[in-house]
Coordinates of C-alpha atoms and ligand atoms in Angstrom, one line a residue:
X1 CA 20.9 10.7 -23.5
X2 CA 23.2 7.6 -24.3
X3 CA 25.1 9.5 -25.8
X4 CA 25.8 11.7 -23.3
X5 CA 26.5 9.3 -20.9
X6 CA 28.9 7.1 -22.8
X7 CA 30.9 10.5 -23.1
X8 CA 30.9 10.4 -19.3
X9 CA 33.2 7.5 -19.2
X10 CA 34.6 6.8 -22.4
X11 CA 36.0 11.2 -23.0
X12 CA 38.8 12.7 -24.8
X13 CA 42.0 12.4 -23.4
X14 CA 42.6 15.2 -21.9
X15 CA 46.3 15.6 -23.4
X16 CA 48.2 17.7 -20.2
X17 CA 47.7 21.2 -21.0
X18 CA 46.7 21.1 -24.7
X19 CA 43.6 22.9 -25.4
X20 CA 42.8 23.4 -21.7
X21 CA 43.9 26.9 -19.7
X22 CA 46.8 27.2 -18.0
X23 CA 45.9 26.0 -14.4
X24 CA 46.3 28.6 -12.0
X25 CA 49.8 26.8 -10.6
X26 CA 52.2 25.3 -12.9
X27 CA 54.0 23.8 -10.0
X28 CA 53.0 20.0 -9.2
X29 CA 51.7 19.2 -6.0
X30 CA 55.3 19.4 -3.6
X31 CA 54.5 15.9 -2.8
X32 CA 52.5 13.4 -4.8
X33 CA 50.4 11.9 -1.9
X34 CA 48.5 9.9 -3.8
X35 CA 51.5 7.5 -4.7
X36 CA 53.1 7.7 -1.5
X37 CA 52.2 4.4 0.0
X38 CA 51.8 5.5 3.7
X39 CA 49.1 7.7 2.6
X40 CA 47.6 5.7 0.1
X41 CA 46.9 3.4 3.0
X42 CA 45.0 6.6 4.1
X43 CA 43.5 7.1 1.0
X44 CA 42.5 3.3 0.6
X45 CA 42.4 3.3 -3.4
X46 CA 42.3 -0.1 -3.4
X47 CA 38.5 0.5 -2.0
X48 CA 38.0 2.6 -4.7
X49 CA 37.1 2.0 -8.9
X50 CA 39.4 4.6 -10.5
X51 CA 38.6 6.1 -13.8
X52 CA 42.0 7.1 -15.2
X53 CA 42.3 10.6 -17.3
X54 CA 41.4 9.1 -20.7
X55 CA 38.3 7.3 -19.6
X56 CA 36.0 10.2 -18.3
X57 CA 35.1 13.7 -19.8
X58 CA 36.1 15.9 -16.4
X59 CA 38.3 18.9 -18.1
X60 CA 40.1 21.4 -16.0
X61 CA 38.6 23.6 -18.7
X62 CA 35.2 23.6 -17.0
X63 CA 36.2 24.1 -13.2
X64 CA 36.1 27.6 -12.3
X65 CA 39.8 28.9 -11.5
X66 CA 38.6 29.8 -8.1
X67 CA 38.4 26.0 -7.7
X68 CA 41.4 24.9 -9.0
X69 CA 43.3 27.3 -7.4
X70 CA 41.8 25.5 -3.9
X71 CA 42.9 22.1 -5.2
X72 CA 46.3 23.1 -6.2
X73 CA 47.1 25.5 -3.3
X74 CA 46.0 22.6 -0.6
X75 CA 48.0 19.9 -2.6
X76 CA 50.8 22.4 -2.8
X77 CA 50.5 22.1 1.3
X78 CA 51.3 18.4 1.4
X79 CA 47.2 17.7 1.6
X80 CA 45.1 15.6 -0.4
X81 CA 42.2 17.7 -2.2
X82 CA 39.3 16.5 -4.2
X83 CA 36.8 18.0 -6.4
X84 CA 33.3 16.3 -5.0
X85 CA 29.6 16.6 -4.9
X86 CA 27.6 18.3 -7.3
X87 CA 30.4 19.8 -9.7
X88 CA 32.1 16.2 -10.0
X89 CA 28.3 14.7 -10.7
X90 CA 26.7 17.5 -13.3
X91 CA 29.9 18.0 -15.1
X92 CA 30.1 14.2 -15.5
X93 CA 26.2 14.7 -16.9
X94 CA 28.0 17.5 -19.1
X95 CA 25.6 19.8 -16.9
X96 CA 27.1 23.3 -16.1
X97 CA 27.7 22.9 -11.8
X98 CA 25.7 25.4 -9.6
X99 CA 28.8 25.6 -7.7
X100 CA 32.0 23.3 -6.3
X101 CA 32.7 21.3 -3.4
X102 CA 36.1 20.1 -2.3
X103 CA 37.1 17.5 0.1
X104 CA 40.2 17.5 1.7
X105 CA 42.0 15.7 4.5
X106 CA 43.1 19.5 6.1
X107 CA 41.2 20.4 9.1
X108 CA 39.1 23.8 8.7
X109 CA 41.4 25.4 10.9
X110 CA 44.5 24.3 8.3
X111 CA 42.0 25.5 5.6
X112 CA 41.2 28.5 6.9
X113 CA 45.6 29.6 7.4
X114 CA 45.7 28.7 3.8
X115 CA 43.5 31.3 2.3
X116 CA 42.9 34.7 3.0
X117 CA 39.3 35.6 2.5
X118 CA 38.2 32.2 4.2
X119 CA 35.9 31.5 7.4
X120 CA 34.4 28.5 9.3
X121 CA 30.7 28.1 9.3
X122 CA 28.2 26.0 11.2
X123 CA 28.2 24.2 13.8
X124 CA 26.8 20.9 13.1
X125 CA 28.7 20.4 9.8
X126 CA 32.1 22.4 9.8
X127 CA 32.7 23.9 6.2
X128 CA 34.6 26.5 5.4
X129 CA 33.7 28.6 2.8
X130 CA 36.4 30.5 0.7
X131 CA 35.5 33.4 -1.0
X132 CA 37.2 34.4 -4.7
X133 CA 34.8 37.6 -5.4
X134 CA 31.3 36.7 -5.9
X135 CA 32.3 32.7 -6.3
X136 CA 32.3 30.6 -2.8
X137 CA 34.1 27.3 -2.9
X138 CA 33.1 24.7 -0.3
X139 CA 35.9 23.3 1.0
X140 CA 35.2 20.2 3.9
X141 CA 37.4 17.7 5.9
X142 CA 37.3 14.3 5.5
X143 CA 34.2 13.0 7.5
X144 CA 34.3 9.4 9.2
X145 CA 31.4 7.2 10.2
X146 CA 30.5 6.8 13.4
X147 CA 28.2 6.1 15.8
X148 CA 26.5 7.9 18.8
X149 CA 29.5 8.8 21.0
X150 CA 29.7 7.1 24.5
X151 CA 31.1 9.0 27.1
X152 CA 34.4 8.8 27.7
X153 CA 34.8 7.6 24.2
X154 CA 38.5 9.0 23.7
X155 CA 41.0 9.3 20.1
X156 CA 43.7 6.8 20.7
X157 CA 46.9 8.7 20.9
X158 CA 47.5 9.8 17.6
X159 CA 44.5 8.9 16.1
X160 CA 43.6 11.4 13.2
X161 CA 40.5 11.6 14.2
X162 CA 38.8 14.2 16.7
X163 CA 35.8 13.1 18.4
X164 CA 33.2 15.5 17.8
X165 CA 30.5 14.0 17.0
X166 CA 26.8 14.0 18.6
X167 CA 23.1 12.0 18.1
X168 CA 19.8 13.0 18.9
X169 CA 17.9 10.2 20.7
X170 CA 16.5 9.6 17.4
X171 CA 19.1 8.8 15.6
X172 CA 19.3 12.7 13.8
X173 CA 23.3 13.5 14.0
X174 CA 23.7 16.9 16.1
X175 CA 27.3 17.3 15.2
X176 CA 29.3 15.3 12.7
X177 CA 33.0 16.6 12.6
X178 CA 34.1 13.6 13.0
X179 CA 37.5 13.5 10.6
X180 CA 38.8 9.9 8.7
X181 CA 39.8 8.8 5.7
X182 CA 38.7 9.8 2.1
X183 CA 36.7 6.1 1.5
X184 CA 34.9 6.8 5.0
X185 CA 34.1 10.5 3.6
X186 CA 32.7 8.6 0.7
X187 CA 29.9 6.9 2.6
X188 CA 29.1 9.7 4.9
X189 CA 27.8 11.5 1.6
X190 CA 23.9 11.5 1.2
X191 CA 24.2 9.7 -2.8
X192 CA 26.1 7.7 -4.7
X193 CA 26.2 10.0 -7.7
X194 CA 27.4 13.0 -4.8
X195 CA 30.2 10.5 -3.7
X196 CA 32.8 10.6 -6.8
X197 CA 36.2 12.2 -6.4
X198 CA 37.9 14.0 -8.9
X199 CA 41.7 15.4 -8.4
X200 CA 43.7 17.5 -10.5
X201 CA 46.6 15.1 -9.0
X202 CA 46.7 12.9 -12.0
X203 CA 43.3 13.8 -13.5
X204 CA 41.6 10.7 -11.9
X205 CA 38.5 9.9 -10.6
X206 CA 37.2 7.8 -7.8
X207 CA 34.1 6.0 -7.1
X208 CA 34.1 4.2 -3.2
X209 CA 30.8 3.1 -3.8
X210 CA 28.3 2.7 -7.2
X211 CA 28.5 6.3 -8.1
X212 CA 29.9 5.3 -11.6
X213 CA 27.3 2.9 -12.3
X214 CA 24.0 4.9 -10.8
X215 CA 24.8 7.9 -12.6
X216 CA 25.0 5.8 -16.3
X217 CA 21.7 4.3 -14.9
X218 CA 20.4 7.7 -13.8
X219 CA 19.3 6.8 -10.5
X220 CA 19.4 8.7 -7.2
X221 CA 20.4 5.6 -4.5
X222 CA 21.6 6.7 -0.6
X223 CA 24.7 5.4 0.6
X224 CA 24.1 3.0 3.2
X225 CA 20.7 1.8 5.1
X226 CA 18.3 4.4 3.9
X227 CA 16.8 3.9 6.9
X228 CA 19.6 4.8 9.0
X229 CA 20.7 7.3 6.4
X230 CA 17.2 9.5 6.4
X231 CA 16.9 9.1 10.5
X232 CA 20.2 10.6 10.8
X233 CA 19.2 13.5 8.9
X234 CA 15.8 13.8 7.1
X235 CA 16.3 16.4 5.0
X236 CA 18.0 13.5 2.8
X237 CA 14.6 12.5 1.4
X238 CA 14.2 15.9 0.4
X239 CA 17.7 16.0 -1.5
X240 CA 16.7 13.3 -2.9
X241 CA 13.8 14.1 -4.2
X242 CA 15.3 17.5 -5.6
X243 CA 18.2 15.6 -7.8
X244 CA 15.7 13.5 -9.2
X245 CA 13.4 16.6 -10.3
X246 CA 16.4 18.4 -11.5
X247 CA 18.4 15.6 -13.2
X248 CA 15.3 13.9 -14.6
X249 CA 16.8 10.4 -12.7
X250 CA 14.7 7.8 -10.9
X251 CA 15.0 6.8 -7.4
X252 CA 16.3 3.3 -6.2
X253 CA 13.6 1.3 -4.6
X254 CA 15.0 1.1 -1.0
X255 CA 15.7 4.8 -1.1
X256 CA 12.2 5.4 -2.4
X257 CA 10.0 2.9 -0.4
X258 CA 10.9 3.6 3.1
X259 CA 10.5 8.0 2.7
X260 CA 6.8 7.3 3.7
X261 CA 7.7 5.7 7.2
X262 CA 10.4 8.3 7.7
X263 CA 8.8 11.7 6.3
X264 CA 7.6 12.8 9.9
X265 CA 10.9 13.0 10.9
X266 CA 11.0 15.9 9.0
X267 CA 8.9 17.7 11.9
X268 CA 12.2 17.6 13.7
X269 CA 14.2 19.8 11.0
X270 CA 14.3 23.2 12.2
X271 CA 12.2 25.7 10.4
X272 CA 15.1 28.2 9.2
X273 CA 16.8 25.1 7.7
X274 CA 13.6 24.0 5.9
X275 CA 13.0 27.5 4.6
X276 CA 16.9 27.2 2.9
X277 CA 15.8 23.8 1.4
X278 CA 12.2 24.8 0.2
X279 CA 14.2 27.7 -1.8
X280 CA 16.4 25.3 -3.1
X281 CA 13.8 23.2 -4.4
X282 CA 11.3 25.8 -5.8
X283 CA 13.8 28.5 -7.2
X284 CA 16.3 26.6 -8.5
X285 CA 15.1 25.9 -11.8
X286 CA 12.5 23.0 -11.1
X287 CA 9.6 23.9 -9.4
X288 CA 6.8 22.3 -11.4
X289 CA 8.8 18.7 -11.8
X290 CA 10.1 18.8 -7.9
X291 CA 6.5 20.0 -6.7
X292 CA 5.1 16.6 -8.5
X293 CA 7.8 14.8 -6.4
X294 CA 6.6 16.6 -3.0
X295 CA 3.2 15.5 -3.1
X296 CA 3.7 12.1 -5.2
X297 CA 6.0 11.3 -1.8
X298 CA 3.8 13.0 1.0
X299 CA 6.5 15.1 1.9
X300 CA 5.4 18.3 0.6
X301 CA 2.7 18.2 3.5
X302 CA 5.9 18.6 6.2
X303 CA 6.3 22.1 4.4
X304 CA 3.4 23.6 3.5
X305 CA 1.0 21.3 5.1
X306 CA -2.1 24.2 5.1
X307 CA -1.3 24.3 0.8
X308 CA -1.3 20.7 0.4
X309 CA -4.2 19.9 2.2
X310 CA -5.9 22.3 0.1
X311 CA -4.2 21.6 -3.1
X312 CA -5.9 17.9 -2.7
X313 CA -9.5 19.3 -3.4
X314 CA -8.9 19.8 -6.8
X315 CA -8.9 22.1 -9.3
X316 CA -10.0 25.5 -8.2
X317 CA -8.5 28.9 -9.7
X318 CA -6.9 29.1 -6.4
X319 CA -4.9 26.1 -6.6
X320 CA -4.3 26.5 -10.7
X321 CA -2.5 29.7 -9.7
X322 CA 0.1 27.5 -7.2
X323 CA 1.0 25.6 -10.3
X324 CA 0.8 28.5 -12.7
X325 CA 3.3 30.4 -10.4
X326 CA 6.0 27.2 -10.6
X327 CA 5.6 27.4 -14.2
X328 CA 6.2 30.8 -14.1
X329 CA 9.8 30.1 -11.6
X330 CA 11.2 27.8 -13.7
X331 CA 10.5 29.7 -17.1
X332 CA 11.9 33.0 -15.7
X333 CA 15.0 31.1 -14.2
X334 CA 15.4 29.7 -17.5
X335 CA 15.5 32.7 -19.2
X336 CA 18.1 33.9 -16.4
X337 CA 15.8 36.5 -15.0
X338 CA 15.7 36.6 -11.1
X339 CA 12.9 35.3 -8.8
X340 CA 11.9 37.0 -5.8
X341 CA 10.6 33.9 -3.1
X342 CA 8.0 36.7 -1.9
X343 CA 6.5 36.1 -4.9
X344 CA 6.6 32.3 -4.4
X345 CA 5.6 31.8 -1.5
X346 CA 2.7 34.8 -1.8
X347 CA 1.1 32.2 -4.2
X348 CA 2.0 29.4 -2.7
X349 CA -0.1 30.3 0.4
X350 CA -3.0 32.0 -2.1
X351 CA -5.1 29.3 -1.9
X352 CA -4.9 28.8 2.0
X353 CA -5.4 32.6 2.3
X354 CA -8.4 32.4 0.5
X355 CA -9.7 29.9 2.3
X356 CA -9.2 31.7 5.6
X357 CA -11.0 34.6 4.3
X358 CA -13.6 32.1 2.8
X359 CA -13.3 34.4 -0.3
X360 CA -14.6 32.8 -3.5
X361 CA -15.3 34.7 -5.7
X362 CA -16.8 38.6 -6.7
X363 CA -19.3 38.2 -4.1
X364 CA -17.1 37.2 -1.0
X365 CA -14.5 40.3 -1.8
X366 CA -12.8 41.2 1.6
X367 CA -12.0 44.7 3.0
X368 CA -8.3 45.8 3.6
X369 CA -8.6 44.9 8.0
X370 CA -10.1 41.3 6.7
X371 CA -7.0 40.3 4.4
X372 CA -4.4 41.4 7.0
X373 CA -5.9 39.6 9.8
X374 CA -5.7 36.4 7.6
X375 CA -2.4 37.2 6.5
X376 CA -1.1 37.2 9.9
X377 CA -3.1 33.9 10.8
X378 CA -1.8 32.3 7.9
X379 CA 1.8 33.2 7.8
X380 CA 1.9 32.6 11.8
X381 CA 0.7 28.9 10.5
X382 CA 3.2 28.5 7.9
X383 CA 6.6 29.7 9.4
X384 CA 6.1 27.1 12.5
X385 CA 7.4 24.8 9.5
X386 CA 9.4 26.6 7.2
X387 CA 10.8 30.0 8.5
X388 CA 10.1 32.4 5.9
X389 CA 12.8 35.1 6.5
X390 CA 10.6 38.6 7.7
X391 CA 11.8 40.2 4.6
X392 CA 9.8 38.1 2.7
X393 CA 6.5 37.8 4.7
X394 CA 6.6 41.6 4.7
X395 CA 6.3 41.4 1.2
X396 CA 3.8 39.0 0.9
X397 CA 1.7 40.5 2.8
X398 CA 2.0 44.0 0.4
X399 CA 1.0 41.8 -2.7
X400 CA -1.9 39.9 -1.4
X401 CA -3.2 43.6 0.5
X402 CA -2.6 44.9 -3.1
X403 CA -4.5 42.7 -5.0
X404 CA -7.4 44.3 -3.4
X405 CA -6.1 47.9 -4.2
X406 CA -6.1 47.6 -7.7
X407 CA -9.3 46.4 -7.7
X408 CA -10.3 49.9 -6.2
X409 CA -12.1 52.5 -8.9
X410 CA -11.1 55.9 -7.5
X411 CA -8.0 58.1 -8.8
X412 CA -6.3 58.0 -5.2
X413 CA -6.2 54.3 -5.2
X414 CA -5.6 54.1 -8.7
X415 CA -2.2 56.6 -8.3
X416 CA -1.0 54.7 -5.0
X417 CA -1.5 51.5 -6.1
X418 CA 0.6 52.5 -9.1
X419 CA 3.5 54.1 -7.1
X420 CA 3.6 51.4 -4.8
X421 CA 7.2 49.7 -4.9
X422 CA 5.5 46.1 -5.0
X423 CA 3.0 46.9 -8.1
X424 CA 5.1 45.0 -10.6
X425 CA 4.5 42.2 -7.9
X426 CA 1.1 42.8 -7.7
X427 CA 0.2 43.3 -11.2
X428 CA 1.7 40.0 -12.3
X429 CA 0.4 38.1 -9.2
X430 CA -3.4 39.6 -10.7
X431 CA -2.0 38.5 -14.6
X432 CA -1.5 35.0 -12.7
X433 CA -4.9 35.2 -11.1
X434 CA -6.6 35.6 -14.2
X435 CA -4.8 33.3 -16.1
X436 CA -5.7 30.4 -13.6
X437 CA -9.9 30.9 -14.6
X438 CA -10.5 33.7 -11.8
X439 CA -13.1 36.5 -13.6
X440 CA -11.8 39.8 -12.5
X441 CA -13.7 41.7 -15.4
X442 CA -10.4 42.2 -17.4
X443 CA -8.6 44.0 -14.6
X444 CA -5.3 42.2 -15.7
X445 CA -5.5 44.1 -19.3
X446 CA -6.7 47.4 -17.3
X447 CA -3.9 47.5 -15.9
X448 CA -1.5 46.4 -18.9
X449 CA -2.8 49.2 -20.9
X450 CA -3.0 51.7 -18.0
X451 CA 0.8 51.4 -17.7
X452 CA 1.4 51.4 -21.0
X453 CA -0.5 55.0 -21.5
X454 CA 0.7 58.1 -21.7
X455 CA -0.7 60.9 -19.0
X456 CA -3.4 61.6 -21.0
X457 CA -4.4 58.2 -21.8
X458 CA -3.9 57.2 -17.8
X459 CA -6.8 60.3 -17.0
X460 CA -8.7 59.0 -19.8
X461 CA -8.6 55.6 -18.4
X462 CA -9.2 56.6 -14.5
X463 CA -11.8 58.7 -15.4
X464 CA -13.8 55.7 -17.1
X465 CA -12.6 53.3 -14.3
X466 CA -14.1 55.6 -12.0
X467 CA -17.4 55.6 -13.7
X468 CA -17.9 51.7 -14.3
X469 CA -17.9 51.2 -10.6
X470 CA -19.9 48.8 -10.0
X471 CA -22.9 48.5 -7.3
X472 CA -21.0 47.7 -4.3
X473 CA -21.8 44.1 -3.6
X474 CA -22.5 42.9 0.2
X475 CA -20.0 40.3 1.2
X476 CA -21.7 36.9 2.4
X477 CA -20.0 35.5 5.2
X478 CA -19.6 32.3 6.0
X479 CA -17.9 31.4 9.2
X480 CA -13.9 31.2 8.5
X481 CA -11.6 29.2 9.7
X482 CA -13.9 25.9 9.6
X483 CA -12.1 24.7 6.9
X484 CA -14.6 22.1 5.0
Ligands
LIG1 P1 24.0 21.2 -5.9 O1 25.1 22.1 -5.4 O2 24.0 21.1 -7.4 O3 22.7 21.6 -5.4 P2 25.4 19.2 -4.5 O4 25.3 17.7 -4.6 O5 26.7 19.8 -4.8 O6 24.3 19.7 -5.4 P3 25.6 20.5 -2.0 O7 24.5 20.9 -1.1 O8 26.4 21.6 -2.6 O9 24.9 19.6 -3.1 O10 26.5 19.5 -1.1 C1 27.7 19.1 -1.6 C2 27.9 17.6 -1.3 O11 28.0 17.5 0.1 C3 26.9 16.7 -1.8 O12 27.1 16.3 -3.1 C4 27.0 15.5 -0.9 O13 28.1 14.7 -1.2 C5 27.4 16.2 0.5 N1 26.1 16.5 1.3 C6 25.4 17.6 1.2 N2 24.4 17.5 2.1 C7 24.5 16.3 2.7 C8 23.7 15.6 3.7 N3 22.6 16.2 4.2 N4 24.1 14.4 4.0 C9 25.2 13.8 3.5 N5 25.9 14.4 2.6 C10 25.6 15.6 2.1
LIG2 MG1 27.3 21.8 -4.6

C-alpha cells in the first residue's frame, strides 16, 4: 500500500503527449486563465498546495475522452475547468473512477449552450449532466460558502455571485447555488480527499485544504465543522461512511465522534433520496464492509430501522441470510455480473418479514393470503424511510410469495413456479435460505437438479415430489406483530 501511495505523489512525468492518446483537442486553451493574474486572483492559487505534472501519477491516459473533451471544450470557452471528486481521488489511489466530475467557473446555463446533449438537473444542487453515449460527465459551477440568506440580502453590482441559496431551520441547506471562487468550491465539498483539482491546463493539481495529506494517510476527514458540515446535510455521515468501506480508509476523529449526536438528522432526508444512497452503498461493490460501518455507527437503524433491530438478536438463519446476501452483492459485482436491488432488499427485509408472520421454522409455515398481508405491512414500514421504487417492491413481494410455491408438492405448482419470470430469483433467494442453517429438507438441490433434467427426468422428479408430501402440519400461531 506504500507503495502505491508514494506513486500518488512522486509519478512519471508525464512527458506532453508521449505515450498518452491524443487529447481530443490539440488546440490549447484560447486563453491560459490560470496565469492570467486577474483570474488567478479568482482562482486564489496562492490558497492552494500545487502538485506540478512530474510529482503526481494523474495521466490523461486514464480519463475517459468524454471527460477531456469537457475540460478542453470549456477551457477552449475562456472558462476555468477542473477534473474533481471521485475520479481526481481513486485515480490518485490508482483505483479505476466510477465516473468524473468537473468543476467549472461557467454557470449551468453557459454549460448547457456549450454542449449539445446536455440538461440541468435538480433543484437543490444545480448539475448538469452531459451525456457522450452511455457515459454521463458531471459538470458543476463553482459553489461559495455561505450562510442562511437574510432577506433582502442582495449581490453587489457585479458581484459574480447569484444569491440562491436557502436553510432549513435546522441548519440542512434547501438550495445551495450559490456560485464563488474555485478555493470557496473547495470547502463546500463533503471531504478532503473529494476536494483535489486536477486540470489538463498545465497538468497540475490542487489541494485548498489537506486532501494531499489525508489521502497518503488514508483517512476520510469533512471539510470544515463536522458539526456544521453533517447539520447542513446529513447524508454526509453516510458518504462518509461509504468511502471508508470502499477505500478501506479510517475516519478522522472529529468526523467520526460527533455522527452519533447528529445521526437523527437523517430522519429529515427524504425517503427517495435515501433509497438512491442505500443503493449506493449496498450495490456498489461493498456491502458486507459498509454494512459493518452502518451498524458500528448507529446509522444503519435510520434506514432499515425494523432489520436492525432485529439483526441485534443474534444469530438466527434469518439474519445469517442478510449477511449471506451482501456477500453474495459484492462477489457477483466483482465478478461484473449485475445485481437486481429486489433481490437486496427482499432479504434485507427477510428477517423482519418473518417476524411479522412469526414464522420459525417447518411448523409455523404460512399460507399464500398470510405472506402478502405481511409483505404489505412490512414494505408500508420500510419505504416511510427509504423509498424503495414500486418496481422493486413488486418484485419483492413475487420472491418472498415464491418461496412458498416451490415448497408446494403438486405438478401445477411445480410447472408455475418454474415458468414464473422471478424463479431464478426465487430459487437463489431458497439456495441462500439454506445456506444460512434453515432445514428445508434439501429443497435447494430439488430444485438444482429439477432444472437441470431433461423432460423425462422433470416427470420423474414431480412424480416422486408429489408422493413424499408430507402430513400437512397445523401452523401454531402465536399472536404477530408483538414483536418480543
Ligand atoms: P464516487 O462517484 O466514486 O461515488 P465521488 O466522490 O465522485 O465518489 P459523487 O457523488 O460523484 O462522489 O460526487 C462528486 C463530488 O461532489 C464529491 O467528490 C464531492 O466533492 C462533491 N459532493 C458530492 N456530494 C456532496 C455533499 N453531499 N456535500 C458536499 N459535497 C458533495
Ligand atoms: Mg463521482
Amino acid at each position: 500500500m506504500l507503495k502505491k501511495l508514494r506513486r500518488v505523489f512522486s509519478g512519471k512525468p508525464e512527458a506532453g503527449s508521449a505515450g498518452v492518446p491524443a487529447p481530443v483537442s490539440n488546440q490549447p486553451p484560447m486563453n491560459d486563465r490560470l496565469m492570467d493574474s486577474s483570474s488567478s486572483t479568482r482562482l486564489r492559487l496562492d490558497q492552494a498546495r500545487i502538485v506540478e505534472r512530474d510529482k503526481h501519477c494523474i495521466s490523461r491516459k486514464n480519463i475517459s475522452n468524454a471527460a477531456l473533451k469537457v475540460l478542453y471544450t470549456l477551457g477552449n470557452e475562456g472558462y476555468h475547468a477542473f477534473l474533481v471528486g471521485g475520479g481526481v481521488r481513486d485515480l490518485l489511489l490508482g483505483n479505476k473512477p466510477k465516473d468524473f466530475d468537473i468543476a467549472t467557473d461557467a454557470t449551468p446555463e453557459e454549460i448547457k449552450r456549450l454542449f449539445r446533449s446536455s440538461r440541468i438537473i435538480g433543484r437543490r444542487f444545480k448539475i448538469v449532466h452531459i451525456r457522450f453515449g452511455r457515459e454521463i460527465i458531471e459538470a458543476t459551477t463553482f459553489r461559495a460558502h455561505h450562510g442562511p440568506v437574510d432577506e433582502g440580502d442582495e449581490p453587489e453590482a457585479g458581484d459574480f455571485r447569484k444569491l440562491d441559496s436557502a436553510h432549513s431551520s435546522s441548519g440542512m441547506i434547501l438550495r445551495d447555488n450559490v456560485y464563488g471562487n474555485i478555493d470557496e468550491d473547495a470547502l463546500r465539498r463533503d471531504f478532503t480527499v473529494n476536494a483535489l483539482y486536477y486540470t489538463v491546463n498545465n497538468f497540475r493539481l490542487l489541494d485548498f485544504s489537506t486532501g494531499f495529506e489525508d489521502l497518503e494517510n488514508r483517512l476520510i476527514r469533512v471539510l470544515g465543522d463536522p458539526a456544521v458540515r453533517y447539520k447542513e446535510d446529513p447524508v454526509r455521515m453516510l458518504r462518509a461512511i461509504r468511502f471508508c468501506a470502499k477505500l478501506d480508509f479510517s475516519m478522522e476523529e472529529n468526523s467520526r465522534s460527533c455522527i452519533d449526536q447528529f445521526a437523527h438528522l437523517l430522519q429529515s432526508v427524504s425517503p427517495a433520496r435515501l433509497f438512491d444512497e442505500s443503493l449506493k452503498l449496498l450495490a456498489a461493490g461493498f456491502a458486507q464492509p459498509t454494512f459493518v460501518l452502518l451498524k458500528q455507527y448507529r446509522v444503519g437503524e435510520y434506514l432499515f430501522p425494523d432489520t436492525m433491530k432485529l439483526l441485534s438478536r443474534g444469530e438466527t438463519p434469518e439474519n445469517k441470510l442478510v449477511q449471506l446476501a451482501l456477500r453474495n452483492t459484492d462477489e457477483r459485482l466483482a465478478q461484473d455480473k449485475s445485481v437486481t436491488p429486489a433481490f437486496l432488499y427482499a432479504a434485507l427485509l427477510w428477517p423482519v418479514l418473518r417476524d411479522e408472520l412469526q414464522w420459525h421454522g417447518p411448523d409455523s409455515l404460512p399460507n399464500l393470503p398470510e405472506i402478502q398481508t405481511a409483505a404489505n405491512t412490512v414494505i408500508q414500514r420500510q419505504i416511510e424511510h427509504v423509498a424503495i421504487p414500486r418496481r422493486f417492491t413488486i418484485a419483492m413481494r413475487e420472491i418472498w410469495e415464491l418461496q412458498l410455491r416451490l415448497q408446494r408438492r403438486n405438478k401445477r405448482s411445480i410447472e408455475s413456479a418454474f415458468n414464473h419470470p422471478r424463479f431464478r430469483a426465487a430459487y437463489d433467494f431458497l439456495l441462500l435460505r439454506e445456506e444460512s442453517g434453515e432445514d428445508l429438507d434439501q429443497l435447494g438441490r430439488w430444485w438444482t437438479d429439477f432444472q437441470n433434467g431433461d423432460t423425462k427426468h422433470k416427470t420423474e422428479l414431480t412424480e416422486a415430489f408429489a408422493r413424499s408430501r408430507p402430513k400437512r402440519r397445523r401452523r401454531s400461531r402465536k399472536k404477530s406483530g408483538t414483536g418480543e
